[in-house]
PDB file of C-alpha atoms in Angstrom:
ATOM      1  CA  MET A   1     137.216-112.704 143.367  1.00 49.00           C
ATOM      2  CA  SER A   2     134.814-113.981 140.479  1.00 52.00           C
ATOM      3  CA  SER A   3     136.550-114.264 137.142  1.00 55.00           C
ATOM      4  CA  THR A   4     133.314-113.213 135.239  1.00 59.00           C
ATOM      5  CA  GLN A   5     133.861-110.012 133.381  1.00 62.00           C
ATOM      6  CA  HIS A   6     130.698-107.388 133.203  1.00 63.00           C
ATOM      7  CA  ASN A   7     130.033-105.381 130.069  1.00 67.00           C
ATOM      8  CA  VAL A   8     129.291-101.742 130.688  1.00 67.00           C
ATOM      9  CA  VAL A   9     126.639-100.514 128.259  1.00 67.00           C
ATOM     10  CA  ILE A  10     126.536 -96.627 127.816  1.00 70.00           C
ATOM     11  CA  LYS A  11     123.418 -95.010 126.441  1.00 66.00           C
ATOM     12  CA  ARG A  12     123.567 -91.587 124.961  1.00 69.00           C
ATOM     13  CA  VAL A  13     120.394 -89.693 124.871  1.00 63.00           C
ATOM     14  CA  LYS A  14     120.126 -87.147 121.984  1.00 63.00           C
ATOM     15  CA  LYS A  15     118.027 -83.981 123.166  1.00 60.00           C
ATOM     16  CA  VAL A  16     115.907 -82.250 120.586  1.00 56.00           C
ATOM     17  CA  SER A  17     115.205 -78.911 121.166  1.00 56.00           C
ATOM     18  CA  GLY A  18     113.010 -76.234 118.907  1.00 52.00           C
ATOM     19  CA  GLY A  19     109.982 -78.222 118.021  1.00 52.00           C
ATOM     20  CA  GLY A  20     107.861 -75.160 117.100  1.00 53.00           C
ATOM     21  CA  HIS A  21     108.699 -73.433 113.647  1.00 55.00           C
ATOM     22  CA  HIS A  22     110.990 -76.006 112.138  1.00 57.00           C
ATOM     23  CA  GLY A  23     113.470 -73.060 110.814  1.00 61.00           C
ATOM     24  CA  GLY A  24     112.787 -70.340 107.993  1.00 70.00           C
ATOM     25  CA  ALA A  25     112.543 -72.670 104.949  1.00 78.00           C
ATOM     26  CA  TRP A  26     108.604 -71.965 104.701  1.00 79.00           C
ATOM     27  CA  LYS A  27     109.246 -68.265 103.988  1.00 83.00           C
ATOM     28  CA  VAL A  28     111.169 -69.152 101.038  1.00 83.00           C
ATOM     29  CA  ALA A  29     108.724 -71.279  99.781  1.00 85.00           C
ATOM     30  CA  TYR A  30     105.991 -68.689 100.304  1.00 85.00           C
ATOM     31  CA  ALA A  31     107.744 -65.945  98.517  1.00 87.00           C
ATOM     32  CA  ASP A  32     108.286 -68.228  95.593  1.00 87.00           C
ATOM     33  CA  PHE A  33     104.818 -68.896  95.469  1.00 88.00           C
ATOM     34  CA  VAL A  34     103.445 -65.080  95.709  1.00 88.00           C
ATOM     35  CA  THR A  35     106.373 -64.591  92.722  1.00 91.00           C
ATOM     36  CA  ALA A  36     104.832 -67.247  90.752  1.00 89.00           C
ATOM     37  CA  MET A  37     101.240 -65.813  91.444  1.00 90.00           C
ATOM     38  CA  MET A  38     102.231 -62.336  90.439  1.00 89.00           C
ATOM     39  CA  ALA A  39     103.890 -63.474  87.297  1.00 88.00           C
ATOM     40  CA  PHE A  40     100.891 -65.639  86.293  1.00 88.00           C
ATOM     41  CA  PHE A  41      98.287 -62.327  86.926  1.00 85.00           C
ATOM     42  CA  LEU A  42     100.897 -60.268  84.851  1.00 84.00           C
ATOM     43  CA  LEU A  43     100.818 -62.667  82.193  1.00 81.00           C
ATOM     44  CA  MET A  44      96.991 -62.730  82.210  1.00 84.00           C
ATOM     45  CA  TRP A  45      96.876 -58.845  81.926  1.00 83.00           C
ATOM     46  CA  LEU A  46      99.202 -58.850  79.287  1.00 77.00           C
ATOM     47  CA  LEU A  47      97.530 -61.462  77.035  1.00 76.00           C
ATOM     48  CA  ASN A  48      94.361 -59.329  77.711  1.00 79.00           C
ATOM     49  CA  ALA A  49      95.650 -55.951  76.998  1.00 78.00           C
ATOM     50  CA  THR A  50      97.545 -56.895  73.723  1.00 77.00           C
ATOM     51  CA  THR A  51      95.989 -57.429  70.123  1.00 79.00           C
ATOM     52  CA  GLU A  52      96.665 -60.679  68.036  1.00 77.00           C
ATOM     53  CA  ASP A  53      99.417 -59.132  66.093  1.00 75.00           C
ATOM     54  CA  GLN A  54     101.304 -58.684  69.386  1.00 76.00           C
ATOM     55  CA  ARG A  55     100.603 -61.896  71.140  1.00 75.00           C
ATOM     56  CA  LYS A  56     102.112 -63.542  67.826  1.00 76.00           C
ATOM     57  CA  GLY A  57     105.070 -61.495  68.077  1.00 76.00           C
ATOM     58  CA  ILE A  58     105.771 -62.044  71.652  1.00 73.00           C
ATOM     59  CA  ALA A  59     105.198 -65.880  70.910  1.00 74.00           C
ATOM     60  CA  ASP A  60     107.842 -65.535  68.205  1.00 73.00           C
ATOM     61  CA  TYR A  61     110.120 -63.813  70.416  1.00 71.00           C
ATOM     62  CA  PHE A  62     110.390 -66.527  73.013  1.00 69.00           C
ATOM     63  CA  ASN A  63     110.421 -69.321  70.070  1.00 69.00           C
ATOM     64  CA  PRO A  64     113.981 -70.721  69.956  1.00 57.00           C
ATOM     65  CA  SER A  65     113.312 -71.780  66.433  1.00 52.00           C
ATOM     66  CA  ILE A  66     112.921 -68.159  65.179  1.00 47.00           C
ATOM     67  CA  PRO A  67     116.013 -66.048  65.176  1.00 50.00           C
ATOM     68  CA  VAL A  68     115.538 -62.751  67.083  1.00 47.00           C
ATOM     69  CA  SER A  69     116.206 -59.414  65.124  1.00 47.00           C
ATOM     70  CA  GLN A  70     119.380 -57.670  66.231  1.00 48.00           C
ATOM     71  CA  VAL A  71     117.939 -54.448  64.927  1.00 43.00           C
ATOM     72  CA  SER A  72     117.055 -52.009  67.865  1.00 44.00           C
ATOM     73  CA  GLY A  73     114.101 -49.806  67.945  1.00 45.00           C
ATOM     74  CA  GLY A  74     112.187 -48.713  65.050  1.00 45.00           C
ATOM     75  CA  GLY A  75     109.667 -51.504  64.989  1.00 48.00           C
ATOM     76  CA  ALA A  76     111.948 -54.542  65.395  1.00 47.00           C
ATOM     77  CA  ASP A  77     111.156 -55.421  68.819  1.00 48.00           C
ATOM     78  CA  VAL A  78     108.517 -57.845  70.150  1.00 45.00           C
ATOM     79  CA  LEU A  79     105.583 -55.335  69.906  1.00 49.00           C
ATOM     80  CA  ASN A  80     106.749 -53.922  66.581  1.00 50.00           C
ATOM     81  CA  GLY A  81     107.597 -50.613  67.967  1.00 50.00           C
ATOM     82  CA  GLU A  82     104.236 -50.056  69.817  1.00 50.00           C
ATOM     83  CA  THR A  83     103.590 -50.488  73.581  1.00 46.00           C
ATOM     84  CA  VAL A  84     100.191 -51.856  75.186  1.00 45.00           C
ATOM     85  CA  PHE A  85      99.651 -48.014  76.369  1.00 46.00           C
ATOM     86  CA  ASN A  86      99.407 -46.904  72.594  1.00 48.00           C
ATOM     87  CA  GLU A  87      96.177 -45.368  71.770  1.00 46.00           C
ATOM     88  CA  GLU A  88      95.894 -46.763  68.286  1.00 47.00           C
ATOM     89  CA  VAL A  89      96.487 -50.250  69.490  1.00 43.00           C
ATOM     90  CA  LEU A  90      94.401 -50.635  72.257  1.00 44.00           C
ATOM     91  CA  ALA A  91      90.889 -51.180  71.321  1.00 42.00           C
ATOM     92  CA  ARG A  92      89.735 -52.601  74.469  1.00 41.00           C
ATOM     93  CA  LYS A  93      88.544 -50.096  77.205  1.00 41.00           C
ATOM     94  CA  GLY A  94      90.445 -49.804  80.292  1.00 43.00           C
ATOM     95  CA  HIS A  95      93.758 -50.863  79.408  1.00 42.00           C
ATOM     96  CA  GLY A  96      96.185 -47.898  79.048  1.00 43.00           C
ATOM     97  CA  GLY A  97      95.313 -44.538  77.115  1.00 44.00           C
ATOM     98  CA  THR A  98      91.730 -43.481  77.435  1.00 46.00           C
ATOM     99  CA  ARG A  99      88.567 -45.251  78.108  1.00 44.00           C
ATOM    100  CA  THR A 100      86.966 -44.450  74.848  1.00 47.00           C
ATOM    101  CA  GLN A 101      88.868 -45.709  71.658  1.00 48.00           C
ATOM    102  CA  PRO A 102      87.760 -43.720  68.522  1.00 47.00           C
ATOM    103  CA  GLU A 103      86.402 -46.059  65.752  1.00 51.00           C
ATOM    104  CA  LYS A 104      87.541 -45.834  62.093  1.00 49.00           C
ATOM    105  CA  ASN A 105      84.978 -45.894  59.445  1.00 55.00           C
ATOM    106  CA  ALA A 106      86.189 -47.378  56.290  1.00 49.00           C
ATOM    107  CA  ASP A 107      83.351 -45.862  54.442  1.00 50.00           C
ATOM    108  CA  SER A 108      84.554 -42.340  55.932  1.00 47.00           C
ATOM    109  CA  LEU A 109      88.245 -42.919  55.076  1.00 46.00           C
ATOM    110  CA  THR A 110      87.116 -43.801  51.370  1.00 47.00           C
ATOM    111  CA  GLU A 111      84.942 -40.674  51.121  1.00 51.00           C
ATOM    112  CA  ILE A 112      87.731 -38.391  52.257  1.00 51.00           C
ATOM    113  CA  SER A 113      90.167 -40.372  49.730  1.00 61.00           C
ATOM    114  CA  ASP A 114      87.497 -39.791  46.925  1.00 62.00           C
ATOM    115  CA  GLU A 115      87.168 -36.034  47.954  1.00 61.00           C
ATOM    116  CA  GLU A 116      90.905 -35.307  47.717  1.00 64.00           C
ATOM    117  CA  LYS A 117      90.696 -36.927  44.349  1.00 67.00           C
ATOM    118  CA  GLY A 118      88.103 -34.871  43.170  1.00 67.00           C
ATOM    119  CA  ALA A 119      89.727 -31.722  44.388  1.00 71.00           C
ATOM    120  CA  GLY A 120      93.104 -32.852  42.779  1.00 73.00           C
ATOM    121  CA  ALA A 121      91.214 -33.195  39.648  1.00 83.00           C
ATOM    122  CA  GLN A 122      89.505 -29.718  39.673  1.00 84.00           C
ATOM    123  CA  GLU A 123      92.848 -28.168  40.487  1.00 84.00           C
ATOM    124  CA  GLU A 124      94.549 -30.022  37.669  1.00 87.00           C
ATOM    125  CA  GLN A 125      91.559 -28.643  35.101  1.00 87.00           C
ATOM    126  CA  ALA A 126      91.995 -25.094  36.566  1.00 85.00           C
ATOM    127  CA  LEU A 127      95.790 -25.226  35.810  1.00 85.00           C
ATOM    128  CA  ALA A 128      94.833 -26.620  32.241  1.00 88.00           C
ATOM    129  CA  ALA A 129      92.634 -23.981  31.793  1.00 86.00           C
ATOM    130  CA  VAL A 130      95.234 -21.357  32.658  1.00 84.00           C
ATOM    131  CA  GLU A 131      97.618 -22.952  30.582  1.00 84.00           C
ATOM    132  CA  GLU A 132      95.125 -22.897  27.520  1.00 83.00           C
ATOM    133  CA  ASP A 133      93.891 -19.046  28.068  1.00 81.00           C
ATOM    134  CA  LEU A 134      97.605 -18.108  28.626  1.00 82.00           C
ATOM    135  CA  LEU A 135      98.523 -19.497  25.092  1.00 80.00           C
ATOM    136  CA  LYS A 136      95.621 -18.104  23.507  1.00 81.00           C
ATOM    137  CA  ARG A 137      96.244 -14.535  24.996  1.00 79.00           C
ATOM    138  CA  ALA A 138      99.646 -14.925  23.868  1.00 77.00           C
ATOM    139  CA  LEU A 139      98.566 -15.485  20.242  1.00 75.00           C
ATOM    140  CA  GLU A 140      96.030 -12.680  20.057  1.00 76.00           C
ATOM    141  CA  GLU A 141      98.509 -10.294  21.295  1.00 68.00           C
ATOM    142  CA  GLU A 142     100.935 -10.212  18.689  1.00 63.00           C
ATOM    143  CA  GLY A 143     100.664 -13.634  17.135  1.00 65.00           C
ATOM    144  CA  ASP A 144     103.834 -15.914  17.107  1.00 75.00           C
ATOM    145  CA  VAL A 145     106.011 -13.070  18.066  1.00 80.00           C
ATOM    146  CA  ILE A 146     105.022 -13.411  21.755  1.00 84.00           C
ATOM    147  CA  ALA A 147     104.059 -16.902  21.651  1.00 86.00           C
ATOM    148  CA  ARG A 148     107.635 -18.408  20.562  1.00 89.00           C
ATOM    149  CA  HIS A 149     108.803 -16.988  24.031  1.00 92.00           C
ATOM    150  CA  ILE A 150     106.312 -19.211  25.850  1.00 91.00           C
ATOM    151  CA  GLN A 151     107.106 -22.716  27.037  1.00 92.00           C
ATOM    152  CA  THR A 152     104.555 -24.583  29.609  1.00 92.00           C
ATOM    153  CA  ARG A 153     104.647 -27.584  31.147  1.00 92.00           C
ATOM    154  CA  MET A 154     102.809 -29.682  33.998  1.00 91.00           C
ATOM    155  CA  THR A 155     105.069 -30.883  36.893  1.00 91.00           C
ATOM    156  CA  PRO A 156     104.387 -31.832  40.418  1.00 91.00           C
ATOM    157  CA  ASP A 157     105.027 -28.683  41.914  1.00 92.00           C
ATOM    158  CA  GLY A 158     102.315 -27.023  39.429  1.00 92.00           C
ATOM    159  CA  LEU A 159     102.119 -25.315  36.046  1.00 91.00           C
ATOM    160  CA  VAL A 160     105.679 -23.927  34.937  1.00 94.00           C
ATOM    161  CA  ILE A 161     105.327 -21.093  32.503  1.00 93.00           C
ATOM    162  CA  GLU A 162     108.832 -20.442  30.989  1.00 96.00           C
ATOM    163  CA  LEU A 163     109.639 -17.047  29.293  1.00 95.00           C
ATOM    164  CA  VAL A 164     112.740 -17.949  27.131  1.00 96.00           C
ATOM    165  CA  ASP A 165     114.777 -15.861  25.260  1.00 95.00           C
ATOM    166  CA  VAL A 166     114.991 -16.635  21.491  1.00 92.00           C
ATOM    167  CA  ASP A 167     117.595 -15.507  18.956  1.00 89.00           C
ATOM    168  CA  GLY A 168     117.404 -11.944  17.788  1.00 88.00           C
ATOM    169  CA  SER A 169     114.482 -11.410  20.356  1.00 90.00           C
ATOM    170  CA  PRO A 170     116.222 -10.926  24.005  1.00 93.00           C
ATOM    171  CA  LEU A 171     113.690 -10.316  26.858  1.00 96.00           C
ATOM    172  CA  PHE A 172     116.382  -8.256  29.021  1.00 96.00           C
ATOM    173  CA  GLU A 173     119.249  -5.912  27.793  1.00 94.00           C
ATOM    174  CA  LEU A 174     122.496  -7.462  27.771  1.00 90.00           C
ATOM    175  CA  GLY A 175     123.673  -8.088  31.319  1.00 89.00           C
ATOM    176  CA  SER A 176     121.127  -5.899  32.815  1.00 93.00           C
ATOM    177  CA  ALA A 177     117.741  -6.291  34.599  1.00 95.00           C
ATOM    178  CA  ARG A 178     116.158  -3.750  32.277  1.00 96.00           C
ATOM    179  CA  PRO A 179     113.088  -5.624  30.379  1.00 96.00           C
ATOM    180  CA  SER A 180     112.566  -5.086  26.734  1.00 95.00           C
ATOM    181  CA  PRO A 181     108.871  -4.177  25.465  1.00 94.00           C
ATOM    182  CA  THR A 182     108.406  -7.896  24.410  1.00 93.00           C
ATOM    183  CA  MET A 183     109.245  -9.074  28.134  1.00 95.00           C
ATOM    184  CA  VAL A 184     106.670  -6.336  29.381  1.00 95.00           C
ATOM    185  CA  THR A 185     103.994  -7.392  27.028  1.00 92.00           C
ATOM    186  CA  LEU A 186     104.722 -11.225  27.990  1.00 93.00           C
ATOM    187  CA  LEU A 187     104.486 -10.641  31.814  1.00 95.00           C
ATOM    188  CA  GLU A 188     101.126  -8.753  31.495  1.00 93.00           C
ATOM    189  CA  VAL A 189      99.900 -11.574  29.590  1.00 91.00           C
ATOM    190  CA  VAL A 190     100.849 -14.010  32.119  1.00 92.00           C
ATOM    191  CA  ALA A 191      99.446 -11.783  35.045  1.00 93.00           C
ATOM    192  CA  ASP A 192      96.050 -11.608  33.229  1.00 91.00           C
ATOM    193  CA  ALA A 193      95.884 -15.431  32.868  1.00 90.00           C
ATOM    194  CA  VAL A 194      97.242 -16.348  36.414  1.00 91.00           C
ATOM    195  CA  ARG A 195      95.286 -14.144  38.559  1.00 90.00           C
ATOM    196  CA  GLN A 196      92.149 -16.052  37.410  1.00 87.00           C
ATOM    197  CA  VAL A 197      93.161 -18.722  39.971  1.00 89.00           C
ATOM    198  CA  LYS A 198      94.275 -18.430  43.638  1.00 90.00           C
ATOM    199  CA  ASN A 199      97.055 -20.360  43.532  1.00 92.00           C
ATOM    200  CA  ASP A 200     100.479 -18.925  44.946  1.00 95.00           C
ATOM    201  CA  VAL A 201     103.280 -18.027  42.288  1.00 96.00           C
ATOM    202  CA  ALA A 202     106.960 -18.613  42.334  1.00 97.00           C
ATOM    203  CA  ILE A 203     109.086 -16.339  40.098  1.00 97.00           C
ATOM    204  CA  VAL A 204     112.794 -17.899  39.308  1.00 97.00           C
ATOM    205  CA  GLY A 205     115.336 -15.933  37.256  1.00 97.00           C
ATOM    206  CA  HIS A 206     117.909 -17.924  35.290  1.00 97.00           C
ATOM    207  CA  THR A 207     120.908 -16.957  33.009  1.00 95.00           C
ATOM    208  CA  ASP A 208     123.093 -18.748  30.708  1.00 94.00           C
ATOM    209  CA  SER A 209     126.762 -19.724  31.688  1.00 93.00           C
ATOM    210  CA  ARG A 210     128.282 -16.963  30.208  1.00 91.00           C
ATOM    211  CA  PRO A 211     130.320 -14.925  32.939  1.00 87.00           C
ATOM    212  CA  TYR A 212     128.766 -11.754  33.945  1.00 75.00           C
ATOM    213  CA  SER A 213     131.810  -9.639  34.300  1.00 71.00           C
ATOM    214  CA  ASN A 214     135.446  -9.980  36.295  1.00 63.00           C
ATOM    215  CA  THR A 215     134.148  -8.317  39.221  1.00 66.00           C
ATOM    216  CA  ARG A 216     133.096 -10.198  42.385  1.00 72.00           C
ATOM    217  CA  ASP A 217     130.514  -7.553  43.694  1.00 82.00           C
ATOM    218  CA  TYR A 218     128.074  -8.543  40.818  1.00 88.00           C
ATOM    219  CA  SER A 219     127.529 -11.926  39.225  1.00 91.00           C
ATOM    220  CA  ASN A 220     124.882 -14.021  37.549  1.00 93.00           C
ATOM    221  CA  TRP A 221     123.261 -14.725  40.905  1.00 93.00           C
ATOM    222  CA  GLU A 222     122.618 -11.254  41.326  1.00 93.00           C
ATOM    223  CA  LEU A 223     121.508 -10.747  37.749  1.00 94.00           C
ATOM    224  CA  SER A 224     118.974 -13.625  37.788  1.00 96.00           C
ATOM    225  CA  THR A 225     117.596 -12.284  41.126  1.00 96.00           C
ATOM    226  CA  ASP A 226     117.113  -8.803  40.004  1.00 96.00           C
ATOM    227  CA  ARG A 227     115.469  -9.962  36.825  1.00 97.00           C
ATOM    228  CA  ALA A 228     113.066 -12.372  38.858  1.00 97.00           C
ATOM    229  CA  ASN A 229     112.223  -9.170  40.984  1.00 97.00           C
ATOM    230  CA  THR A 230     111.769  -7.014  37.853  1.00 97.00           C
ATOM    231  CA  ALA A 231     109.239  -9.761  36.586  1.00 97.00           C
ATOM    232  CA  ARG A 232     107.541  -9.604  39.823  1.00 97.00           C
ATOM    233  CA  ARG A 233     106.918  -5.776  39.924  1.00 97.00           C
ATOM    234  CA  ILE A 234     105.689  -5.816  36.396  1.00 97.00           C
ATOM    235  CA  MET A 235     103.203  -8.557  37.016  1.00 96.00           C
ATOM    236  CA  ILE A 236     101.982  -6.760  40.133  1.00 96.00           C
ATOM    237  CA  ARG A 237     101.282  -3.658  38.263  1.00 96.00           C
ATOM    238  CA  ALA A 238      99.499  -5.731  35.668  1.00 95.00           C
ATOM    239  CA  GLY A 239      96.934  -6.831  38.298  1.00 95.00           C
ATOM    240  CA  LEU A 240      98.305 -10.127  39.950  1.00 95.00           C
ATOM    241  CA  PRO A 241      97.502  -9.804  43.745  1.00 95.00           C
ATOM    242  CA  LEU A 242     100.565  -9.442  45.868  1.00 94.00           C
ATOM    243  CA  ALA A 243      99.305 -11.947  47.977  1.00 94.00           C
ATOM    244  CA  GLN A 244      99.683 -14.671  45.448  1.00 95.00           C
ATOM    245  CA  ILE A 245     103.632 -14.156  45.211  1.00 96.00           C
ATOM    246  CA  ALA A 246     105.124 -17.011  47.298  1.00 96.00           C
ATOM    247  CA  GLU A 247     108.689 -16.945  45.993  1.00 96.00           C
ATOM    248  CA  VAL A 248     111.089 -14.568  44.102  1.00 97.00           C
ATOM    249  CA  ALA A 249     114.714 -16.175  43.820  1.00 97.00           C
ATOM    250  CA  GLY A 250     117.627 -16.124  41.360  1.00 97.00           C
ATOM    251  CA  LYS A 251     119.361 -19.298  40.429  1.00 96.00           C
ATOM    252  CA  ALA A 252     121.925 -18.062  37.763  1.00 95.00           C
ATOM    253  CA  ASP A 253     122.791 -21.057  35.368  1.00 95.00           C
ATOM    254  CA  THR A 254     122.383 -23.858  37.856  1.00 95.00           C
ATOM    255  CA  GLU A 255     119.333 -25.279  36.118  1.00 95.00           C
ATOM    256  CA  PRO A 256     119.666 -24.859  32.080  1.00 95.00           C
ATOM    257  CA  LEU A 257     116.824 -25.618  30.085  1.00 93.00           C
ATOM    258  CA  THR A 258     118.856 -27.042  27.395  1.00 92.00           C
ATOM    259  CA  PRO A 259     122.177 -29.004  27.366  1.00 92.00           C
ATOM    260  CA  ASP A 260     124.260 -26.254  25.683  1.00 94.00           C
ATOM    261  CA  PRO A 261     124.906 -24.015  28.516  1.00 93.00           C
ATOM    262  CA  LEU A 262     125.269 -20.908  26.221  1.00 93.00           C
ATOM    263  CA  ALA A 263     121.782 -21.277  24.735  1.00 94.00           C
ATOM    264  CA  PRO A 264     119.513 -18.360  24.784  1.00 93.00           C
ATOM    265  CA  GLN A 265     116.777 -20.378  26.019  1.00 94.00           C
ATOM    266  CA  ASN A 266     118.706 -20.651  29.321  1.00 95.00           C
ATOM    267  CA  ARG A 267     118.113 -16.992  29.741  1.00 96.00           C
ATOM    268  CA  ARG A 268     114.614 -17.020  31.065  1.00 97.00           C
ATOM    269  CA  ILE A 269     111.813 -16.284  33.983  1.00 97.00           C
ATOM    270  CA  SER A 270     110.279 -19.301  35.126  1.00 97.00           C
ATOM    271  CA  ILE A 271     106.895 -18.705  36.877  1.00 96.00           C
ATOM    272  CA  THR A 272     105.248 -21.827  38.461  1.00 95.00           C
ATOM    273  CA  LEU A 273     101.825 -21.585  39.362  1.00 92.00           C
ATOM    274  CA  LEU A 274     102.143 -23.801  42.489  1.00 94.00           C
ATOM    275  CA  ARG A 275      99.423 -26.577  43.414  1.00 90.00           C
ATOM    276  CA  GLU A 276      97.394 -25.839  46.557  1.00 80.00           C
TER     277      GLU A 276
END
């Protein structure tokens, strides 16, 4: 036998199968591509559908150097409380809302504002004319005997006419809603002056802080309300149109005219010629 040793070489052949689609990795890549394209087109649409201020708000929102407000709602969000579908925000045709956006004319807004100012000035003049006529009528009636019971002032609500008690000359009987002859004359004078305009009228009765009685069934609340209704009836009989009466109320001693709660001036009837 030969002493020569032969080395045996084993060759392993690796069989590769499936040379077609190379797995499903291409589907993931395609899905990512489609998602990116959709996001791109949404971004383009959003940029086209928003105003310059909204785009600035979006940029500030994604800017890490600017802290994001923690207040929710009420205009503290990216679009300042508005949406891209807001009729007032979308000035471009075809982006939410209607296809036509009403245009606002600055000149027309100025005209409306001037018209309102003119109407307000005319009403102020009319109320001032009523005030002047009222004092004139009161002086012509019985001189300062009637005029001393009248106090007038202009307020945001309108012209307020206060018919007040004075020492020695009450407008109602003590603890009663029965008017004195002076009160009847006063109310007739006021009705003649007030009916010259179309403004609504509010009639409110007031008392001082003196308790009416010990009974619980009738108090200064009822007394002030009854006196206000008495004033209403007298003014209607004097010619004031019923349609002008907008309010009749009694407030007892809750709104004193002077700091002294027992002062006679606090016993009064307030007649307000309301602004339109």
